[in-house]
């Protein structure tokens, strides 16, 4: 398999795992109404996992790419960013404007919106890379 | 104004250099074989750095490898 494809799939798996852990932690915080030291510990845990994933994404997965692979990756990141901004506009901002505040929107929906946004952005990025990468061709 | 097309003679140069494989060229130029395939098929225009690296592998000038048409 093309190594850029492999990296795209690995990245998607990493972000899915990260989002699941993030949702679990935020779900626990909301359900238990955590406060004080427990709140700080959970936030530190989520932050450290996100940090490790960001480090792996930025260093381990990108260092070995050549210039064509980087150009594909940059284009994928651009589309991913556009989709994330679009998602935030449509599903987050408009929902608040249409539904309004005053307790109509439950607090637990916010981390879900955030995590789903990250997931969608990563899926768009990985799918763009997978679509753009040519299959391995026979030597000529 | 039409955009100039950059063609290349990589395929011919590979065969002139002892039927060098795409993988061998890729290894010596420091890129992946997929990149060499894309450059050879004119689907990707390489940077100046890569263009000079490829020319250096063949021991020719960059203008002998790449040509601007149009």
PDB file of N, CA, C and O in Angstrom, chain A residues 26-88:
ATOM      1  N   UNK A  26     -15.513  13.587  28.739  1.00  0.00           N
ATOM      2  CA  UNK A  26     -16.465  14.700  28.865  1.00  0.00           C
ATOM      3  C   UNK A  26     -17.833  14.186  29.326  1.00  0.00           C
ATOM      4  O   UNK A  26     -18.530  14.855  30.096  1.00  0.00           O
ATOM      5  N   UNK A  27     -18.194  12.989  28.840  1.00  0.00           N
ATOM      6  CA  UNK A  27     -19.457  12.380  29.260  1.00  0.00           C
ATOM      7  C   UNK A  27     -19.462  12.105  30.757  1.00  0.00           C
ATOM      8  O   UNK A  27     -20.433  12.388  31.454  1.00  0.00           O
ATOM      9  N   UNK A  28     -18.339  11.574  31.238  1.00  0.00           N
ATOM     10  CA  UNK A  28     -18.192  11.291  32.667  1.00  0.00           C
ATOM     11  C   UNK A  28     -18.276  12.592  33.481  1.00  0.00           C
ATOM     12  O   UNK A  28     -18.954  12.646  34.518  1.00  0.00           O
ATOM     13  N   UNK A  29     -17.603  13.626  32.971  1.00  0.00           N
ATOM     14  CA  UNK A  29     -17.604  14.912  33.686  1.00  0.00           C
ATOM     15  C   UNK A  29     -19.008  15.482  33.784  1.00  0.00           C
ATOM     16  O   UNK A  29     -19.415  16.017  34.825  1.00  0.00           O
ATOM     17  N   UNK A  30     -19.760  15.366  32.685  1.00  0.00           N
ATOM     18  CA  UNK A  30     -21.123  15.918  32.666  1.00  0.00           C
ATOM     19  C   UNK A  30     -22.042  15.091  33.570  1.00  0.00           C
ATOM     20  O   UNK A  30     -22.814  15.657  34.344  1.00  0.00           O
ATOM     21  N   UNK A  31     -21.935  13.755  33.443  1.00  0.00           N
ATOM     22  CA  UNK A  31     -22.821  12.879  34.214  1.00  0.00           C
ATOM     23  C   UNK A  31     -22.578  13.021  35.715  1.00  0.00           C
ATOM     24  O   UNK A  31     -23.521  13.022  36.511  1.00  0.00           O
ATOM     25  N   UNK A  32     -21.306  13.115  36.098  1.00  0.00           N
ATOM     26  CA  UNK A  32     -20.951  13.161  37.522  1.00  0.00           C
ATOM     27  C   UNK A  32     -20.885  14.599  38.047  1.00  0.00           C
ATOM     28  O   UNK A  32     -20.669  14.797  39.244  1.00  0.00           O
ATOM     29  N   UNK A  33     -21.031  15.532  37.135  1.00  0.00           N
ATOM     30  CA  UNK A  33     -20.928  16.955  37.498  1.00  0.00           C
ATOM     31  C   UNK A  33     -19.635  17.214  38.286  1.00  0.00           C
ATOM     32  O   UNK A  33     -19.643  17.735  39.393  1.00  0.00           O
ATOM     33  N   UNK A  34     -18.537  16.760  37.699  1.00  0.00           N
ATOM     34  CA  UNK A  34     -17.254  16.835  38.406  1.00  0.00           C
ATOM     35  C   UNK A  34     -16.820  18.279  38.641  1.00  0.00           C
ATOM     36  O   UNK A  34     -17.071  19.159  37.828  1.00  0.00           O
ATOM     37  N   UNK A  35     -16.155  18.453  39.759  1.00  0.00           N
ATOM     38  CA  UNK A  35     -15.642  19.774  40.124  1.00  0.00           C
ATOM     39  C   UNK A  35     -14.286  19.614  40.790  1.00  0.00           C
ATOM     40  O   UNK A  35     -13.917  18.514  41.187  1.00  0.00           O
ATOM     41  N   UNK A  36     -13.585  20.699  40.922  1.00  0.00           N
ATOM     42  CA  UNK A  36     -12.332  20.715  41.674  1.00  0.00           C
ATOM     43  C   UNK A  36     -11.232  19.872  41.066  1.00  0.00           C
ATOM     44  O   UNK A  36     -11.022  19.884  39.858  1.00  0.00           O
ATOM     45  N   UNK A  37     -10.559  19.082  41.935  1.00  0.00           N
ATOM     46  CA  UNK A  37      -9.354  18.349  41.530  1.00  0.00           C
ATOM     47  C   UNK A  37      -9.672  17.267  40.478  1.00  0.00           C
ATOM     48  O   UNK A  37      -8.883  17.025  39.569  1.00  0.00           O
ATOM     49  N   UNK A  38     -10.836  16.636  40.617  1.00  0.00           N
ATOM     50  CA  UNK A  38     -11.210  15.596  39.647  1.00  0.00           C
ATOM     51  C   UNK A  38     -11.371  16.205  38.256  1.00  0.00           C
ATOM     52  O   UNK A  38     -10.924  15.640  37.250  1.00  0.00           O
ATOM     53  N   UNK A  39     -11.985  17.383  38.199  1.00  0.00           N
ATOM     54  CA  UNK A  39     -12.170  18.100  36.933  1.00  0.00           C
ATOM     55  C   UNK A  39     -10.809  18.397  36.294  1.00  0.00           C
ATOM     56  O   UNK A  39     -10.585  18.153  35.106  1.00  0.00           O
ATOM     57  N   UNK A  40      -9.885  18.881  37.121  1.00  0.00           N
ATOM     58  CA  UNK A  40      -8.545  19.224  36.614  1.00  0.00           C
ATOM     59  C   UNK A  40      -7.822  17.976  36.108  1.00  0.00           C
ATOM     60  O   UNK A  40      -7.213  17.986  35.039  1.00  0.00           O
ATOM     61  N   UNK A  41      -7.931  16.855  36.868  1.00  0.00           N
ATOM     62  CA  UNK A  41      -7.267  15.614  36.447  1.00  0.00           C
ATOM     63  C   UNK A  41      -7.801  15.122  35.098  1.00  0.00           C
ATOM     64  O   UNK A  41      -7.037  14.727  34.221  1.00  0.00           O
ATOM     65  N   UNK A  42      -9.135  15.165  34.954  1.00  0.00           N
ATOM     66  CA  UNK A  42      -9.732  14.690  33.690  1.00  0.00           C
ATOM     67  C   UNK A  42      -9.296  15.595  32.534  1.00  0.00           C
ATOM     68  O   UNK A  42      -8.928  15.114  31.449  1.00  0.00           O
ATOM     69  N   UNK A  43      -9.304  16.891  32.763  1.00  0.00           N
ATOM     70  CA  UNK A  43      -8.881  17.825  31.705  1.00  0.00           C
ATOM     71  C   UNK A  43      -7.417  17.607  31.335  1.00  0.00           C
ATOM     72  O   UNK A  43      -7.046  17.649  30.153  1.00  0.00           O
ATOM     73  N   UNK A  44      -6.567  17.367  32.357  1.00  0.00           N
ATOM     74  CA  UNK A  44      -5.140  17.095  32.098  1.00  0.00           C
ATOM     75  C   UNK A  44      -4.976  15.803  31.301  1.00  0.00           C
ATOM     76  O   UNK A  44      -4.152  15.724  30.378  1.00  0.00           O
ATOM     77  N   UNK A  45      -5.782  14.790  31.641  1.00  0.00           N
ATOM     78  CA  UNK A  45      -5.740  13.498  30.942  1.00  0.00           C
ATOM     79  C   UNK A  45      -6.104  13.681  29.469  1.00  0.00           C
ATOM     80  O   UNK A  45      -5.375  13.230  28.577  1.00  0.00           O
ATOM     81  N   UNK A  46      -7.227  14.378  29.234  1.00  0.00           N
ATOM     82  CA  UNK A  46      -7.670  14.628  27.854  1.00  0.00           C
ATOM     83  C   UNK A  46      -6.625  15.470  27.108  1.00  0.00           C
ATOM     84  O   UNK A  46      -6.272  15.182  25.961  1.00  0.00           O
ATOM     85  N   UNK A  47      -6.110  16.478  27.792  1.00  0.00           N
ATOM     86  CA  UNK A  47      -5.104  17.354  27.178  1.00  0.00           C
ATOM     87  C   UNK A  47      -3.843  16.602  26.809  1.00  0.00           C
ATOM     88  O   UNK A  47      -3.270  16.818  25.730  1.00  0.00           O
ATOM     89  N   UNK A  48      -3.398  15.687  27.697  1.00  0.00           N
ATOM     90  CA  UNK A  48      -2.165  14.939  27.407  1.00  0.00           C
ATOM     91  C   UNK A  48      -2.361  13.988  26.228  1.00  0.00           C
ATOM     92  O   UNK A  48      -1.474  13.847  25.385  1.00  0.00           O
ATOM     93  N   UNK A  49      -3.545  13.360  26.154  1.00  0.00           N
ATOM     94  CA  UNK A  49      -3.815  12.459  25.023  1.00  0.00           C
ATOM     95  C   UNK A  49      -3.842  13.251  23.720  1.00  0.00           C
ATOM     96  O   UNK A  49      -3.238  12.855  22.713  1.00  0.00           O
ATOM     97  N   UNK A  50      -4.528  14.389  23.743  1.00  0.00           N
ATOM     98  CA  UNK A  50      -4.595  15.241  22.549  1.00  0.00           C
ATOM     99  C   UNK A  50      -3.196  15.707  22.153  1.00  0.00           C
ATOM    100  O   UNK A  50      -2.856  15.761  20.971  1.00  0.00           O
ATOM    101  N   UNK A  51      -2.389  16.036  23.157  1.00  0.00           N
ATOM    102  CA  UNK A  51      -1.017  16.483  22.897  1.00  0.00           C
ATOM    103  C   UNK A  51      -0.181  15.396  22.239  1.00  0.00           C
ATOM    104  O   UNK A  51       0.553  15.657  21.286  1.00  0.00           O
ATOM    105  N   UNK A  52      -0.310  14.175  22.760  1.00  0.00           N
ATOM    106  CA  UNK A  52       0.446  13.044  22.183  1.00  0.00           C
ATOM    107  C   UNK A  52       0.013  12.800  20.736  1.00  0.00           C
ATOM    108  O   UNK A  52       0.851  12.615  19.845  1.00  0.00           O
ATOM    109  N   UNK A  53      -1.295  12.828  20.488  1.00  0.00           N
ATOM    110  CA  UNK A  53      -1.809  12.613  19.127  1.00  0.00           C
ATOM    111  C   UNK A  53      -1.294  13.721  18.190  1.00  0.00           C
ATOM    112  O   UNK A  53      -0.850  13.454  17.071  1.00  0.00           O
ATOM    113  N   UNK A  54      -1.340  14.977  18.666  1.00  0.00           N
ATOM    114  CA  UNK A  54      -0.847  16.101  17.853  1.00  0.00           C
ATOM    115  C   UNK A  54       0.645  15.935  17.552  1.00  0.00           C
ATOM    116  O   UNK A  54       1.092  16.182  16.434  1.00  0.00           O
ATOM    117  N   UNK A  55       1.410  15.478  18.570  1.00  0.00           N
ATOM    118  CA  UNK A  55       2.853  15.267  18.378  1.00  0.00           C
ATOM    119  C   UNK A  55       3.104  14.191  17.326  1.00  0.00           C
ATOM    120  O   UNK A  55       3.931  14.364  16.432  1.00  0.00           O
ATOM    121  N   UNK A  56       2.370  13.082  17.433  1.00  0.00           N
ATOM    122  CA  UNK A  56       2.544  11.987  16.469  1.00  0.00           C
ATOM    123  C   UNK A  56       2.169  12.457  15.071  1.00  0.00           C
ATOM    124  O   UNK A  56       2.873  12.195  14.092  1.00  0.00           O
ATOM    125  N   UNK A  57       1.054  13.197  14.973  1.00  0.00           N
ATOM    126  CA  UNK A  57       0.595  13.698  13.666  1.00  0.00           C
ATOM    127  C   UNK A  57       1.638  14.627  13.036  1.00  0.00           C
ATOM    128  O   UNK A  57       1.928  14.550  11.855  1.00  0.00           O
ATOM    129  N   UNK A  58       2.179  15.533  13.854  1.00  0.00           N
ATOM    130  CA  UNK A  58       3.073  16.555  13.313  1.00  0.00           C
ATOM    131  C   UNK A  58       4.487  16.052  13.077  1.00  0.00           C
ATOM    132  O   UNK A  58       5.150  16.494  12.143  1.00  0.00           O
ATOM    133  N   UNK A  59       4.968  15.161  13.926  1.00  0.00           N
ATOM    134  CA  UNK A  59       6.363  14.734  13.817  1.00  0.00           C
ATOM    135  C   UNK A  59       6.536  13.366  13.186  1.00  0.00           C
ATOM    136  O   UNK A  59       7.133  13.233  12.130  1.00  0.00           O
ATOM    137  N   UNK A  60       5.984  12.369  13.827  1.00  0.00           N
ATOM    138  CA  UNK A  60       6.234  10.997  13.379  1.00  0.00           C
ATOM    139  C   UNK A  60       5.682  10.735  11.980  1.00  0.00           C
ATOM    140  O   UNK A  60       6.315  10.078  11.164  1.00  0.00           O
ATOM    141  N   UNK A  61       4.460  11.228  11.719  1.00  0.00           N
ATOM    142  CA  UNK A  61       3.814  10.871  10.467  1.00  0.00           C
ATOM    143  C   UNK A  61       4.232  11.763   9.298  1.00  0.00           C
ATOM    144  O   UNK A  61       4.066  11.410   8.157  1.00  0.00           O
ATOM    145  N   UNK A  62       4.774  12.936   9.571  1.00  0.00           N
ATOM    146  CA  UNK A  62       5.063  13.877   8.481  1.00  0.00           C
ATOM    147  C   UNK A  62       6.526  13.939   8.092  1.00  0.00           C
ATOM    148  O   UNK A  62       6.854  14.383   6.996  1.00  0.00           O
ATOM    149  N   UNK A  63       7.418  13.522   8.991  1.00  0.00           N
ATOM    150  CA  UNK A  63       8.848  13.720   8.754  1.00  0.00           C
ATOM    151  C   UNK A  63       9.364  13.045   7.501  1.00  0.00           C
ATOM    152  O   UNK A  63      10.270  13.560   6.847  1.00  0.00           O
ATOM    153  N   UNK A  64       8.792  11.890   7.164  1.00  0.00           N
ATOM    154  CA  UNK A  64       9.359  11.120   6.063  1.00  0.00           C
ATOM    155  C   UNK A  64       8.712  11.425   4.720  1.00  0.00           C
ATOM    156  O   UNK A  64       9.035  10.785   3.731  1.00  0.00           O
ATOM    157  N   UNK A  65       7.815  12.382   4.663  1.00  0.00           N
ATOM    158  CA  UNK A  65       7.121  12.662   3.408  1.00  0.00           C
ATOM    159  C   UNK A  65       8.026  13.426   2.447  1.00  0.00           C
ATOM    160  O   UNK A  65       8.817  14.265   2.861  1.00  0.00           O
ATOM    161  N   UNK A  66       7.886  13.130   1.144  1.00  0.00           N
ATOM    162  CA  UNK A  66       8.635  13.923   0.175  1.00  0.00           C
ATOM    163  C   UNK A  66       7.764  15.085  -0.309  1.00  0.00           C
ATOM    164  O   UNK A  66       6.653  15.280   0.164  1.00  0.00           O
ATOM    165  N   UNK A  67       8.292  15.873  -1.257  1.00  0.00           N
ATOM    166  CA  UNK A  67       7.606  17.125  -1.602  1.00  0.00           C
ATOM    167  C   UNK A  67       6.228  16.926  -2.231  1.00  0.00           C
ATOM    168  O   UNK A  67       5.300  17.689  -1.943  1.00  0.00           O
ATOM    169  N   UNK A  68       6.063  15.889  -3.074  1.00  0.00           N
ATOM    170  CA  UNK A  68       4.744  15.658  -3.686  1.00  0.00           C
ATOM    171  C   UNK A  68       3.735  15.220  -2.629  1.00  0.00           C
ATOM    172  O   UNK A  68       2.592  15.679  -2.612  1.00  0.00           O
ATOM    173  N   UNK A  69       4.204  14.370  -1.714  1.00  0.00           N
ATOM    174  CA  UNK A  69       3.319  13.915  -0.645  1.00  0.00           C
ATOM    175  C   UNK A  69       2.921  15.085   0.264  1.00  0.00           C
ATOM    176  O   UNK A  69       1.775  15.180   0.692  1.00  0.00           O
ATOM    177  N   UNK A  70       3.878  15.978   0.506  1.00  0.00           N
ATOM    178  CA  UNK A  70       3.563  17.153   1.329  1.00  0.00           C
ATOM    179  C   UNK A  70       2.537  18.055   0.644  1.00  0.00           C
ATOM    180  O   UNK A  70       1.670  18.636   1.297  1.00  0.00           O
ATOM    181  N   UNK A  71       2.671  18.182  -0.702  1.00  0.00           N
ATOM    182  CA  UNK A  71       1.727  19.041  -1.420  1.00  0.00           C
ATOM    183  C   UNK A  71       0.315  18.457  -1.365  1.00  0.00           C
ATOM    184  O   UNK A  71      -0.655  19.200  -1.204  1.00  0.00           O
ATOM    185  N   UNK A  72       0.205  17.130  -1.478  1.00  0.00           N
ATOM    186  CA  UNK A  72      -1.115  16.478  -1.367  1.00  0.00           C
ATOM    187  C   UNK A  72      -1.661  16.689   0.041  1.00  0.00           C
ATOM    188  O   UNK A  72      -2.827  17.016   0.241  1.00  0.00           O
ATOM    189  N   UNK A  73      -0.783  16.542   1.004  1.00  0.00           N
ATOM    190  CA  UNK A  73      -1.187  16.683   2.402  1.00  0.00           C
ATOM    191  C   UNK A  73      -1.627  18.116   2.722  1.00  0.00           C
ATOM    192  O   UNK A  73      -2.600  18.322   3.442  1.00  0.00           O
ATOM    193  N   UNK A  74      -0.909  19.094   2.161  1.00  0.00           N
ATOM    194  CA  UNK A  74      -1.285  20.491   2.374  1.00  0.00           C
ATOM    195  C   UNK A  74      -2.662  20.783   1.785  1.00  0.00           C
ATOM    196  O   UNK A  74      -3.476  21.485   2.392  1.00  0.00           O
ATOM    197  N   UNK A  75      -2.896  20.249   0.574  1.00  0.00           N
ATOM    198  CA  UNK A  75      -4.200  20.459  -0.064  1.00  0.00           C
ATOM    199  C   UNK A  75      -5.300  19.807   0.771  1.00  0.00           C
ATOM    200  O   UNK A  75      -6.378  20.391   0.972  1.00  0.00           O
ATOM    201  N   UNK A  76      -5.018  18.610   1.295  1.00  0.00           N
ATOM    202  CA  UNK A  76      -5.994  17.901   2.132  1.00  0.00           C
ATOM    203  C   UNK A  76      -6.284  18.701   3.404  1.00  0.00           C
ATOM    204  O   UNK A  76      -7.446  18.811   3.825  1.00  0.00           O
ATOM    205  N   UNK A  77      -5.229  19.272   3.990  1.00  0.00           N
ATOM    206  CA  UNK A  77      -5.401  20.061   5.222  1.00  0.00           C
ATOM    207  C   UNK A  77      -6.236  21.305   4.945  1.00  0.00           C
ATOM    208  O   UNK A  77      -7.051  21.713   5.777  1.00  0.00           O
ATOM    209  N   UNK A  78      -6.058  21.891   3.755  1.00  0.00           N
ATOM    210  CA  UNK A  78      -6.830  23.086   3.380  1.00  0.00           C
ATOM    211  C   UNK A  78      -8.325  22.741   3.293  1.00  0.00           C
ATOM    212  O   UNK A  78      -9.159  23.454   3.850  1.00  0.00           O
ATOM    213  N   UNK A  79      -8.643  21.630   2.613  1.00  0.00           N
ATOM    214  CA  UNK A  79     -10.047  21.217   2.491  1.00  0.00           C
ATOM    215  C   UNK A  79     -10.630  20.856   3.850  1.00  0.00           C
ATOM    216  O   UNK A  79     -11.780  21.181   4.158  1.00  0.00           O
ATOM    217  N   UNK A  80      -9.817  20.183   4.655  1.00  0.00           N
ATOM    218  CA  UNK A  80     -10.245  19.781   5.982  1.00  0.00           C
ATOM    219  C   UNK A  80     -10.588  21.005   6.839  1.00  0.00           C
ATOM    220  O   UNK A  80     -11.608  21.042   7.527  1.00  0.00           O
ATOM    221  N   UNK A  81      -9.743  22.030   6.735  1.00  0.00           N
ATOM    222  CA  UNK A  81      -9.962  23.278   7.478  1.00  0.00           C
ATOM    223  C   UNK A  81     -11.250  23.956   7.027  1.00  0.00           C
ATOM    224  O   UNK A  81     -12.057  24.410   7.844  1.00  0.00           O
ATOM    225  N   UNK A  82     -11.452  23.985   5.689  1.00  0.00           N
ATOM    226  CA  UNK A  82     -12.660  24.607   5.150  1.00  0.00           C
ATOM    227  C   UNK A  82     -13.908  23.883   5.638  1.00  0.00           C
ATOM    228  O   UNK A  82     -14.902  24.511   6.011  1.00  0.00           O
ATOM    229  N   UNK A  83     -13.859  22.558   5.635  1.00  0.00           N
ATOM    230  CA  UNK A  83     -15.005  21.758   6.093  1.00  0.00           C
ATOM    231  C   UNK A  83     -15.252  22.000   7.577  1.00  0.00           C
ATOM    232  O   UNK A  83     -16.402  22.132   8.008  1.00  0.00           O
ATOM    233  N   UNK A  84     -14.172  22.093   8.359  1.00  0.00           N
ATOM    234  CA  UNK A  84     -14.328  22.304   9.803  1.00  0.00           C
ATOM    235  C   UNK A  84     -14.976  23.658  10.094  1.00  0.00           C
ATOM    236  O   UNK A  84     -15.871  23.768  10.929  1.00  0.00           O
ATOM    237  N   UNK A  85     -14.512  24.679   9.377  1.00  0.00           N
ATOM    238  CA  UNK A  85     -15.092  26.021   9.555  1.00  0.00           C
ATOM    239  C   UNK A  85     -16.568  25.999   9.131  1.00  0.00           C
ATOM    240  O   UNK A  85     -17.434  26.542   9.826  1.00  0.00           O
ATOM    241  N   UNK A  86     -16.852  25.356   7.993  1.00  0.00           N
ATOM    242  CA  UNK A  86     -18.229  25.246   7.505  1.00  0.00           C
ATOM    243  C   UNK A  86     -19.113  24.515   8.507  1.00  0.00           C
ATOM    244  O   UNK A  86     -20.227  24.949   8.810  1.00  0.00           O
ATOM    245  N   UNK A  87     -18.602  23.416   9.049  1.00  0.00           N
ATOM    246  CA  UNK A  87     -19.337  22.630  10.041  1.00  0.00           C
ATOM    247  C   UNK A  87     -19.639  23.476  11.275  1.00  0.00           C
ATOM    248  O   UNK A  87     -20.762  23.498  11.780  1.00  0.00           O
ATOM    249  N   UNK A  88     -18.618  24.189  11.752  1.00  0.00           N
ATOM    250  CA  UNK A  88     -18.784  25.023  12.941  1.00  0.00           C
ATOM    251  C   UNK A  88     -19.841  26.094  12.698  1.00  0.00           C
ATOM    252  O   UNK A  88     -20.684  26.357  13.559  1.00  0.00           O
TER     253      UNK A  88
END
